[in-house]
Amino acid sequence: MAEMAILKIGEEVYELPVIIGTEGERALDISDLRDQSGLITLDIGYKNTGSTTSSITFLNGEKGILRHRGYSIEDLAEKSSFIEVCYLLVHGELPTKEQLATWDEDIRHQTLVNEDMSNIFAAYPTGSHPMGQLVAMVSSLSSFYPESLNPNRTPEQQLHTIRRMLAKMPTICAMIYKKSAGHPKIYPNNNLDYVSNFLNMTFKHVTEDYEIDPVIVDAMDKLLILHADHEQNCSTSTVRIVGSSHANLYTSISAGIAALWGPLHGGANQEVIEMLEAIRNDGGNTEKWLDKAKDKNDPFRLMGFGHRVYKNFDPRATIIKKACDQVLTKLGIHDPVLDIAKKLEEAALNDPYFVERKLYPNVDFYSGIIYRAIGFPTEMFTVLFALGRLPGWIAQWREMRADKQPIGRPRQLYTGAVSRAYVPIEQRGAVTA
Ligand code: SDX
């Protein structure tokens, strides 16, 4: 017998079922609250509201736990590969050797994009932000593959669209980088693994060879794993709600990319580096910038700090901070902003303002330092976040479709003008806005 919650409003009493997840989390099922009571709930920013059940990713913000399909992010980052984590997120299980080989092979042989996409790139204003280009190029895939417009096709046809999306994302991301550098694109090399192929398409110059550094491949692979999924964050919720209207996968992913661009979400990794550079250029006075972040009259926030779910530490930030030291040491790079980042973190973690609000470094705080060491310009950082998050978006979209979820359509509480008669323009006085 399900546990029931009792809601008493005035003389009326309503019963609402409490449902329990596999990790012991409890939720009040309000599916028929309005039918029972005429009431809706209001939770601006969905800070307390679950939009779905899901079996893909589990977070425990108090304990800093992140698991994909039951496997810890620590294990996956250390022992798995990004292409394997893509399989795990989409299919729900770790692949056998044969399944992984087939998955990898199918994806490798779909990495080319239609040559017409180069014409779209050519028309894009030089210097336009890479994320705006990524939104457009991913959505344009539905034009190149019109059969994908019908998301209600057979499971194998859906999987073909999914593999095609995974295969072409690195190619598109590399083309965006090449456009920003004013260099000709480098075609995919299907003899290379997923990450090496991406790095080769990005950093190989058409006039010379590019030596693929295993240290960089390993760092990039780990960063992509760490970004792969994060349950119902802003961009994933966007992918789900767009997909719930039965829009095709490419357009749903494109909408998620647009949501990720925001500086409060995935755009924070670019903002963090710009913030650290500003602090360095300002003489490294971290206390001054912490004071700005605490000043309610100053719009400045400590970018890369705070999280809606994590209230002790973001396990991804812990892994990335450790990788920062390893990668920069192996590459023989000393980046002064890393020292500033560590100094800022230490000061903030000892400052009552941040401690009281449970603000800790999140996934975006250290990631940009590694991206920069690898050679990416700051404006490409959120594109790299999107490249990592792609399998998560796809898995969540696929789960929402498989669960045959209804179109997402939240309610609201109206607080505007009540009914009033139309006033002819001659009779209207000036209304103060
Ligand atoms: C990502 O959801 C996910 O899972 C996202 C993500 C993923 O993998 O998909 O983890 C990726 O988006 C990480 C977050 C990247 N964003 C940033 O680093 C931007 C800086 N951080 C914030 O703006 C903020 O912390 C959020 C957006 C991340 C979370 O915001 P919330 O949960 O809505 O919290 P809030 O804005 O209500 O803040 C609560 C209090 C406020 O102060 P008071 O009104 O209580 O006095 O904390 C303060 C805020 O002013 N605060 C900060 C702060 N973050 C929160 N003050 C200074 N600097 C900050 N960074």
PDB file of N, CA and C in Angstrom, residues 333-416:
ATOM      1  N   ILE A 333      53.109  23.034 -18.726  1.00  0.00           N
ATOM      2  CA  ILE A 333      52.489  24.369 -18.788  1.00  0.00           C
ATOM      3  C   ILE A 333      52.270  24.895 -17.365  1.00  0.00           C
ATOM      4  N   HIS A 334      52.667  26.145 -17.120  1.00  0.00           N
ATOM      5  CA  HIS A 334      52.274  26.797 -15.870  1.00  0.00           C
ATOM      6  C   HIS A 334      51.315  27.921 -16.235  1.00  0.00           C
ATOM      7  N   ASP A 335      50.054  27.744 -15.863  1.00  0.00           N
ATOM      8  CA  ASP A 335      49.047  28.755 -16.202  1.00  0.00           C
ATOM      9  C   ASP A 335      48.724  29.546 -14.929  1.00  0.00           C
ATOM     10  N   PRO A 336      49.073  30.814 -14.893  1.00  0.00           N
ATOM     11  CA  PRO A 336      48.864  31.605 -13.670  1.00  0.00           C
ATOM     12  C   PRO A 336      47.410  31.636 -13.202  1.00  0.00           C
ATOM     13  N   VAL A 337      46.473  31.449 -14.133  1.00  0.00           N
ATOM     14  CA  VAL A 337      45.078  31.506 -13.680  1.00  0.00           C
ATOM     15  C   VAL A 337      44.734  30.290 -12.841  1.00  0.00           C
ATOM     16  N   LEU A 338      45.493  29.191 -12.967  1.00  0.00           N
ATOM     17  CA  LEU A 338      45.235  28.024 -12.103  1.00  0.00           C
ATOM     18  C   LEU A 338      45.561  28.390 -10.662  1.00  0.00           C
ATOM     19  N   ASP A 339      46.651  29.128 -10.484  1.00  0.00           N
ATOM     20  CA  ASP A 339      47.007  29.547  -9.112  1.00  0.00           C
ATOM     21  C   ASP A 339      45.927  30.474  -8.545  1.00  0.00           C
ATOM     22  N   ILE A 340      45.422  31.342  -9.414  1.00  0.00           N
ATOM     23  CA  ILE A 340      44.364  32.270  -8.958  1.00  0.00           C
ATOM     24  C   ILE A 340      43.093  31.494  -8.624  1.00  0.00           C
ATOM     25  N   ALA A 341      42.781  30.484  -9.451  1.00  0.00           N
ATOM     26  CA  ALA A 341      41.579  29.668  -9.207  1.00  0.00           C
ATOM     27  C   ALA A 341      41.677  28.969  -7.847  1.00  0.00           C
ATOM     28  N   LYS A 342      42.855  28.399  -7.567  1.00  0.00           N
ATOM     29  CA  LYS A 342      43.027  27.689  -6.291  1.00  0.00           C
ATOM     30  C   LYS A 342      42.951  28.658  -5.110  1.00  0.00           C
ATOM     31  N   LYS A 343      43.529  29.856  -5.305  1.00  0.00           N
ATOM     32  CA  LYS A 343      43.511  30.871  -4.231  1.00  0.00           C
ATOM     33  C   LYS A 343      42.081  31.351  -3.981  1.00  0.00           C
ATOM     34  N   LEU A 344      41.342  31.501  -5.061  1.00  0.00           N
ATOM     35  CA  LEU A 344      39.941  31.950  -4.987  1.00  0.00           C
ATOM     36  C   LEU A 344      39.096  30.888  -4.297  1.00  0.00           C
ATOM     37  N   GLU A 345      39.315  29.634  -4.663  1.00  0.00           N
ATOM     38  CA  GLU A 345      38.549  28.533  -4.064  1.00  0.00           C
ATOM     39  C   GLU A 345      38.812  28.478  -2.558  1.00  0.00           C
ATOM     40  N   GLU A 346      40.070  28.551  -2.194  1.00  0.00           N
ATOM     41  CA  GLU A 346      40.416  28.445  -0.767  1.00  0.00           C
ATOM     42  C   GLU A 346      39.793  29.596   0.031  1.00  0.00           C
ATOM     43  N   ALA A 347      39.875  30.810  -0.546  1.00  0.00           N
ATOM     44  CA  ALA A 347      39.310  31.979   0.160  1.00  0.00           C
ATOM     45  C   ALA A 347      37.796  31.838   0.292  1.00  0.00           C
ATOM     46  N   ALA A 348      37.145  31.409  -0.790  1.00  0.00           N
ATOM     47  CA  ALA A 348      35.675  31.314  -0.773  1.00  0.00           C
ATOM     48  C   ALA A 348      35.222  30.240   0.203  1.00  0.00           C
ATOM     49  N   LEU A 349      35.937  29.120   0.252  1.00  0.00           N
ATOM     50  CA  LEU A 349      35.518  28.023   1.123  1.00  0.00           C
ATOM     51  C   LEU A 349      35.744  28.346   2.594  1.00  0.00           C
ATOM     52  N   ASN A 350      36.440  29.457   2.854  1.00  0.00           N
ATOM     53  CA  ASN A 350      36.610  29.910   4.240  1.00  0.00           C
ATOM     54  C   ASN A 350      35.853  31.192   4.523  1.00  0.00           C
ATOM     55  N   ASP A 351      34.961  31.567   3.574  1.00  0.00           N
ATOM     56  CA  ASP A 351      34.207  32.813   3.739  1.00  0.00           C
ATOM     57  C   ASP A 351      32.762  32.480   4.138  1.00  0.00           C
ATOM     58  N   PRO A 352      32.281  33.049   5.236  1.00  0.00           N
ATOM     59  CA  PRO A 352      30.922  32.710   5.717  1.00  0.00           C
ATOM     60  C   PRO A 352      29.837  32.868   4.661  1.00  0.00           C
ATOM     61  N   TYR A 353      29.976  33.874   3.765  1.00  0.00           N
ATOM     62  CA  TYR A 353      28.934  34.089   2.747  1.00  0.00           C
ATOM     63  C   TYR A 353      28.778  32.839   1.890  1.00  0.00           C
ATOM     64  N   PHE A 354      29.887  32.278   1.468  1.00  0.00           N
ATOM     65  CA  PHE A 354      29.840  31.114   0.583  1.00  0.00           C
ATOM     66  C   PHE A 354      29.522  29.844   1.362  1.00  0.00           C
ATOM     67  N   VAL A 355      30.058  29.770   2.581  1.00  0.00           N
ATOM     68  CA  VAL A 355      29.810  28.567   3.398  1.00  0.00           C
ATOM     69  C   VAL A 355      28.332  28.486   3.768  1.00  0.00           C
ATOM     70  N   GLU A 356      27.763  29.631   4.222  1.00  0.00           N
ATOM     71  CA  GLU A 356      26.338  29.639   4.616  1.00  0.00           C
ATOM     72  C   GLU A 356      25.431  29.268   3.449  1.00  0.00           C
ATOM     73  N   ARG A 357      25.808  29.704   2.243  1.00  0.00           N
ATOM     74  CA  ARG A 357      24.964  29.419   1.066  1.00  0.00           C
ATOM     75  C   ARG A 357      25.369  28.117   0.370  1.00  0.00           C
ATOM     76  N   LYS A 358      26.301  27.416   0.977  1.00  0.00           N
ATOM     77  CA  LYS A 358      26.751  26.116   0.424  1.00  0.00           C
ATOM     78  C   LYS A 358      27.189  26.256  -1.034  1.00  0.00           C
ATOM     79  N   LEU A 359      28.044  27.250  -1.259  1.00  0.00           N
ATOM     80  CA  LEU A 359      28.539  27.508  -2.622  1.00  0.00           C
ATOM     81  C   LEU A 359      29.930  26.921  -2.775  1.00  0.00           C
ATOM     82  N   TYR A 360      30.072  25.961  -3.663  1.00  0.00           N
ATOM     83  CA  TYR A 360      31.365  25.285  -3.875  1.00  0.00           C
ATOM     84  C   TYR A 360      31.698  25.314  -5.359  1.00  0.00           C
ATOM     85  N   PRO A 361      32.934  25.020  -5.723  1.00  0.00           N
ATOM     86  CA  PRO A 361      33.258  24.970  -7.160  1.00  0.00           C
ATOM     87  C   PRO A 361      32.399  23.922  -7.857  1.00  0.00           C
ATOM     88  N   ASN A 362      31.880  24.270  -9.036  1.00  0.00           N
ATOM     89  CA  ASN A 362      31.123  23.292  -9.818  1.00  0.00           C
ATOM     90  C   ASN A 362      31.935  22.844 -11.021  1.00  0.00           C
ATOM     91  N   VAL A 363      31.330  22.079 -11.875  1.00  0.00           N
ATOM     92  CA  VAL A 363      32.047  21.449 -13.005  1.00  0.00           C
ATOM     93  C   VAL A 363      32.754  22.478 -13.873  1.00  0.00           C
ATOM     94  N   ASP A 364      32.245  23.724 -13.866  1.00  0.00           N
ATOM     95  CA  ASP A 364      32.795  24.731 -14.788  1.00  0.00           C
ATOM     96  C   ASP A 364      33.994  25.470 -14.226  1.00  0.00           C
ATOM     97  N   PHE A 365      34.308  25.263 -12.916  1.00  0.00           N
ATOM     98  CA  PHE A 365      35.321  26.135 -12.315  1.00  0.00           C
ATOM     99  C   PHE A 365      36.726  25.854 -12.837  1.00  0.00           C
ATOM    100  N   TYR A 366      37.063  24.589 -12.997  1.00  0.00           N
ATOM    101  CA  TYR A 366      38.432  24.248 -13.435  1.00  0.00           C
ATOM    102  C   TYR A 366      38.511  23.745 -14.882  1.00  0.00           C
ATOM    103  N   SER A 367      37.364  23.418 -15.476  1.00  0.00           N
ATOM    104  CA  SER A 367      37.430  22.757 -16.804  1.00  0.00           C
ATOM    105  C   SER A 367      38.110  23.637 -17.849  1.00  0.00           C
ATOM    106  N   GLY A 368      37.832  24.956 -17.789  1.00  0.00           N
ATOM    107  CA  GLY A 368      38.382  25.848 -18.817  1.00  0.00           C
ATOM    108  C   GLY A 368      39.900  25.896 -18.803  1.00  0.00           C
ATOM    109  N   ILE A 369      40.488  25.638 -17.634  1.00  0.00           N
ATOM    110  CA  ILE A 369      41.960  25.703 -17.541  1.00  0.00           C
ATOM    111  C   ILE A 369      42.586  24.559 -18.345  1.00  0.00           C
ATOM    112  N   ILE A 370      41.907  23.418 -18.323  1.00  0.00           N
ATOM    113  CA  ILE A 370      42.422  22.291 -19.127  1.00  0.00           C
ATOM    114  C   ILE A 370      42.157  22.528 -20.614  1.00  0.00           C
ATOM    115  N   TYR A 371      40.939  23.006 -20.933  1.00  0.00           N
ATOM    116  CA  TYR A 371      40.630  23.279 -22.344  1.00  0.00           C
ATOM    117  C   TYR A 371      41.663  24.241 -22.915  1.00  0.00           C
ATOM    118  N   ARG A 372      42.040  25.230 -22.125  1.00  0.00           N
ATOM    119  CA  ARG A 372      42.995  26.248 -22.585  1.00  0.00           C
ATOM    120  C   ARG A 372      44.372  25.645 -22.762  1.00  0.00           C
ATOM    121  N   ALA A 373      44.724  24.746 -21.854  1.00  0.00           N
ATOM    122  CA  ALA A 373      46.044  24.083 -21.961  1.00  0.00           C
ATOM    123  C   ALA A 373      46.103  23.205 -23.212  1.00  0.00           C
ATOM    124  N   ILE A 374      44.944  22.644 -23.590  1.00  0.00           N
ATOM    125  CA  ILE A 374      44.895  21.792 -24.796  1.00  0.00           C
ATOM    126  C   ILE A 374      44.998  22.655 -26.046  1.00  0.00           C
ATOM    127  N   GLY A 375      44.568  23.914 -25.948  1.00  0.00           N
ATOM    128  CA  GLY A 375      44.714  24.821 -27.080  1.00  0.00           C
ATOM    129  C   GLY A 375      43.422  25.426 -27.581  1.00  0.00           C
ATOM    130  N   PHE A 376      42.302  25.192 -26.873  1.00  0.00           N
ATOM    131  CA  PHE A 376      41.019  25.749 -27.322  1.00  0.00           C
ATOM    132  C   PHE A 376      40.898  27.215 -26.903  1.00  0.00           C
ATOM    133  N   PRO A 377      40.348  28.054 -27.788  1.00  0.00           N
ATOM    134  CA  PRO A 377      40.050  29.437 -27.387  1.00  0.00           C
ATOM    135  C   PRO A 377      38.856  29.456 -26.434  1.00  0.00           C
ATOM    136  N   THR A 378      38.761  30.465 -25.593  1.00  0.00           N
ATOM    137  CA  THR A 378      37.718  30.520 -24.561  1.00  0.00           C
ATOM    138  C   THR A 378      36.310  30.384 -25.140  1.00  0.00           C
ATOM    139  N   GLU A 379      36.067  30.979 -26.287  1.00  0.00           N
ATOM    140  CA  GLU A 379      34.709  30.958 -26.845  1.00  0.00           C
ATOM    141  C   GLU A 379      34.270  29.548 -27.273  1.00  0.00           C
ATOM    142  N   MET A 380      35.220  28.617 -27.348  1.00  0.00           N
ATOM    143  CA  MET A 380      34.871  27.238 -27.731  1.00  0.00           C
ATOM    144  C   MET A 380      34.503  26.384 -26.512  1.00  0.00           C
ATOM    145  N   PHE A 381      34.698  26.914 -25.289  1.00  0.00           N
ATOM    146  CA  PHE A 381      34.550  26.055 -24.109  1.00  0.00           C
ATOM    147  C   PHE A 381      33.141  25.478 -23.986  1.00  0.00           C
ATOM    148  N   THR A 382      32.114  26.283 -24.241  1.00  0.00           N
ATOM    149  CA  THR A 382      30.751  25.772 -24.062  1.00  0.00           C
ATOM    150  C   THR A 382      30.382  24.810 -25.180  1.00  0.00           C
ATOM    151  N   VAL A 383      31.006  24.970 -26.341  1.00  0.00           N
ATOM    152  CA  VAL A 383      30.837  23.985 -27.425  1.00  0.00           C
ATOM    153  C   VAL A 383      31.356  22.623 -26.948  1.00  0.00           C
ATOM    154  N   LEU A 384      32.460  22.644 -26.210  1.00  0.00           N
ATOM    155  CA  LEU A 384      33.032  21.392 -25.689  1.00  0.00           C
ATOM    156  C   LEU A 384      32.122  20.792 -24.618  1.00  0.00           C
ATOM    157  N   PHE A 385      31.467  21.658 -23.838  1.00  0.00           N
ATOM    158  CA  PHE A 385      30.490  21.176 -22.856  1.00  0.00           C
ATOM    159  C   PHE A 385      29.354  20.454 -23.597  1.00  0.00           C
ATOM    160  N   ALA A 386      28.888  21.073 -24.688  1.00  0.00           N
ATOM    161  CA  ALA A 386      27.793  20.476 -25.474  1.00  0.00           C
ATOM    162  C   ALA A 386      28.211  19.139 -26.079  1.00  0.00           C
ATOM    163  N   LEU A 387      29.458  19.058 -26.554  1.00  0.00           N
ATOM    164  CA  LEU A 387      29.973  17.808 -27.117  1.00  0.00           C
ATOM    165  C   LEU A 387      29.923  16.700 -26.066  1.00  0.00           C
ATOM    166  N   GLY A 388      30.284  17.053 -24.843  1.00  0.00           N
ATOM    167  CA  GLY A 388      30.233  16.057 -23.759  1.00  0.00           C
ATOM    168  C   GLY A 388      28.817  15.705 -23.364  1.00  0.00           C
ATOM    169  N   ARG A 389      27.934  16.719 -23.322  1.00  0.00           N
ATOM    170  CA  ARG A 389      26.562  16.495 -22.830  1.00  0.00           C
ATOM    171  C   ARG A 389      25.657  15.802 -23.832  1.00  0.00           C
ATOM    172  N   LEU A 390      26.105  15.729 -25.082  1.00  0.00           N
ATOM    173  CA  LEU A 390      25.267  15.166 -26.152  1.00  0.00           C
ATOM    174  C   LEU A 390      24.682  13.797 -25.824  1.00  0.00           C
ATOM    175  N   PRO A 391      25.466  12.812 -25.374  1.00  0.00           N
ATOM    176  CA  PRO A 391      24.853  11.504 -25.092  1.00  0.00           C
ATOM    177  C   PRO A 391      23.804  11.552 -23.994  1.00  0.00           C
ATOM    178  N   GLY A 392      23.976  12.434 -23.046  1.00  0.00           N
ATOM    179  CA  GLY A 392      22.979  12.590 -21.978  1.00  0.00           C
ATOM    180  C   GLY A 392      21.692  13.160 -22.522  1.00  0.00           C
ATOM    181  N   TRP A 393      21.802  14.197 -23.325  1.00  0.00           N
ATOM    182  CA  TRP A 393      20.597  14.776 -23.943  1.00  0.00           C
ATOM    183  C   TRP A 393      19.857  13.716 -24.764  1.00  0.00           C
ATOM    184  N   ILE A 394      20.633  12.946 -25.535  1.00  0.00           N
ATOM    185  CA  ILE A 394      20.026  11.918 -26.393  1.00  0.00           C
ATOM    186  C   ILE A 394      19.330  10.858 -25.551  1.00  0.00           C
ATOM    187  N   ALA A 395      20.015  10.393 -24.508  1.00  0.00           N
ATOM    188  CA  ALA A 395      19.443   9.341 -23.646  1.00  0.00           C
ATOM    189  C   ALA A 395      18.169   9.819 -22.971  1.00  0.00           C
ATOM    190  N   GLN A 396      18.156  11.067 -22.528  1.00  0.00           N
ATOM    191  CA  GLN A 396      16.982  11.619 -21.840  1.00  0.00           C
ATOM    192  C   GLN A 396      15.815  11.787 -22.822  1.00  0.00           C
ATOM    193  N   TRP A 397      16.138  12.263 -24.039  1.00  0.00           N
ATOM    194  CA  TRP A 397      15.104  12.411 -25.074  1.00  0.00           C
ATOM    195  C   TRP A 397      14.502  11.044 -25.406  1.00  0.00           C
ATOM    196  N   ARG A 398      15.382  10.048 -25.539  1.00  0.00           N
ATOM    197  CA  ARG A 398      14.946   8.685 -25.919  1.00  0.00           C
ATOM    198  C   ARG A 398      14.076   8.087 -24.812  1.00  0.00           C
ATOM    199  N   GLU A 399      14.463   8.344 -23.548  1.00  0.00           N
ATOM    200  CA  GLU A 399      13.683   7.818 -22.414  1.00  0.00           C
ATOM    201  C   GLU A 399      12.297   8.476 -22.377  1.00  0.00           C
ATOM    202  N   MET A 400      12.277   9.787 -22.600  1.00  0.00           N
ATOM    203  CA  MET A 400      10.989  10.509 -22.580  1.00  0.00           C
ATOM    204  C   MET A 400      10.074   9.980 -23.675  1.00  0.00           C
ATOM    205  N   ARG A 401      10.615   9.710 -24.884  1.00  0.00           N
ATOM    206  CA  ARG A 401       9.813   9.176 -25.979  1.00  0.00           C
ATOM    207  C   ARG A 401       9.386   7.751 -25.702  1.00  0.00           C
ATOM    208  N   ALA A 402      10.324   6.952 -25.133  1.00  0.00           N
ATOM    209  CA  ALA A 402       9.998   5.538 -24.855  1.00  0.00           C
ATOM    210  C   ALA A 402       8.910   5.431 -23.791  1.00  0.00           C
ATOM    211  N   ASP A 403       8.915   6.401 -22.843  1.00  0.00           N
ATOM    212  CA  ASP A 403       7.881   6.401 -21.786  1.00  0.00           C
ATOM    213  C   ASP A 403       6.552   6.973 -22.289  1.00  0.00           C
ATOM    214  N   LYS A 404       6.543   7.368 -23.572  1.00  0.00           N
ATOM    215  CA  LYS A 404       5.325   7.949 -24.174  1.00  0.00           C
ATOM    216  C   LYS A 404       4.775   9.080 -23.307  1.00  0.00           C
ATOM    217  N   GLN A 405       5.698   9.957 -22.831  1.00  0.00           N
ATOM    218  CA  GLN A 405       5.274  11.047 -21.956  1.00  0.00           C
ATOM    219  C   GLN A 405       4.439  12.054 -22.752  1.00  0.00           C
ATOM    220  N   PRO A 406       3.460  12.683 -22.098  1.00  0.00           N
ATOM    221  CA  PRO A 406       2.622  13.678 -22.785  1.00  0.00           C
ATOM    222  C   PRO A 406       3.416  14.944 -23.086  1.00  0.00           C
ATOM    223  N   ILE A 407       2.896  15.791 -23.909  1.00  0.00           N
ATOM    224  CA  ILE A 407       3.551  17.068 -24.189  1.00  0.00           C
ATOM    225  C   ILE A 407       3.669  17.851 -22.886  1.00  0.00           C
ATOM    226  N   GLY A 408       4.845  18.450 -22.678  1.00  0.00           N
ATOM    227  CA  GLY A 408       5.054  19.225 -21.442  1.00  0.00           C
ATOM    228  C   GLY A 408       4.316  20.547 -21.555  1.00  0.00           C
ATOM    229  N   ARG A 409       3.468  20.816 -20.557  1.00  0.00           N
ATOM    230  CA  ARG A 409       2.681  22.057 -20.613  1.00  0.00           C
ATOM    231  C   ARG A 409       2.386  22.479 -19.179  1.00  0.00           C
ATOM    232  N   PRO A 410       3.330  23.214 -18.516  1.00  0.00           N
ATOM    233  CA  PRO A 410       3.107  23.620 -17.121  1.00  0.00           C
ATOM    234  C   PRO A 410       1.922  24.574 -16.996  1.00  0.00           C
ATOM    235  N   ARG A 411       1.388  24.678 -15.806  1.00  0.00           N
ATOM    236  CA  ARG A 411       0.329  25.648 -15.502  1.00  0.00           C
ATOM    237  C   ARG A 411       0.977  26.939 -15.002  1.00  0.00           C
ATOM    238  N   GLN A 412       0.150  27.929 -14.620  1.00  0.00           N
ATOM    239  CA  GLN A 412       0.664  29.181 -14.082  1.00  0.00           C
ATOM    240  C   GLN A 412      -0.329  29.731 -13.069  1.00  0.00           C
ATOM    241  N   LEU A 413       0.089  30.728 -12.321  1.00  0.00           N
ATOM    242  CA  LEU A 413      -0.840  31.476 -11.456  1.00  0.00           C
ATOM    243  C   LEU A 413      -0.955  32.868 -12.056  1.00  0.00           C
ATOM    244  N   TYR A 414      -2.171  33.232 -12.520  1.00  0.00           N
ATOM    245  CA  TYR A 414      -2.347  34.517 -13.208  1.00  0.00           C
ATOM    246  C   TYR A 414      -2.365  35.657 -12.199  1.00  0.00           C
ATOM    247  N   THR A 415      -1.592  36.689 -12.437  1.00  0.00           N
ATOM    248  CA  THR A 415      -1.557  37.820 -11.486  1.00  0.00           C
ATOM    249  C   THR A 415      -1.743  39.154 -12.214  1.00  0.00           C
ATOM    250  N   GLY A 416      -2.326  39.074 -13.441  1.00  0.00           N
ATOM    251  CA  GLY A 416      -2.498  40.300 -14.230  1.00  0.00           C
ATOM    252  C   GLY A 416      -3.841  40.950 -13.999  1.00  0.00           C
TER     253      GLY A 416
END
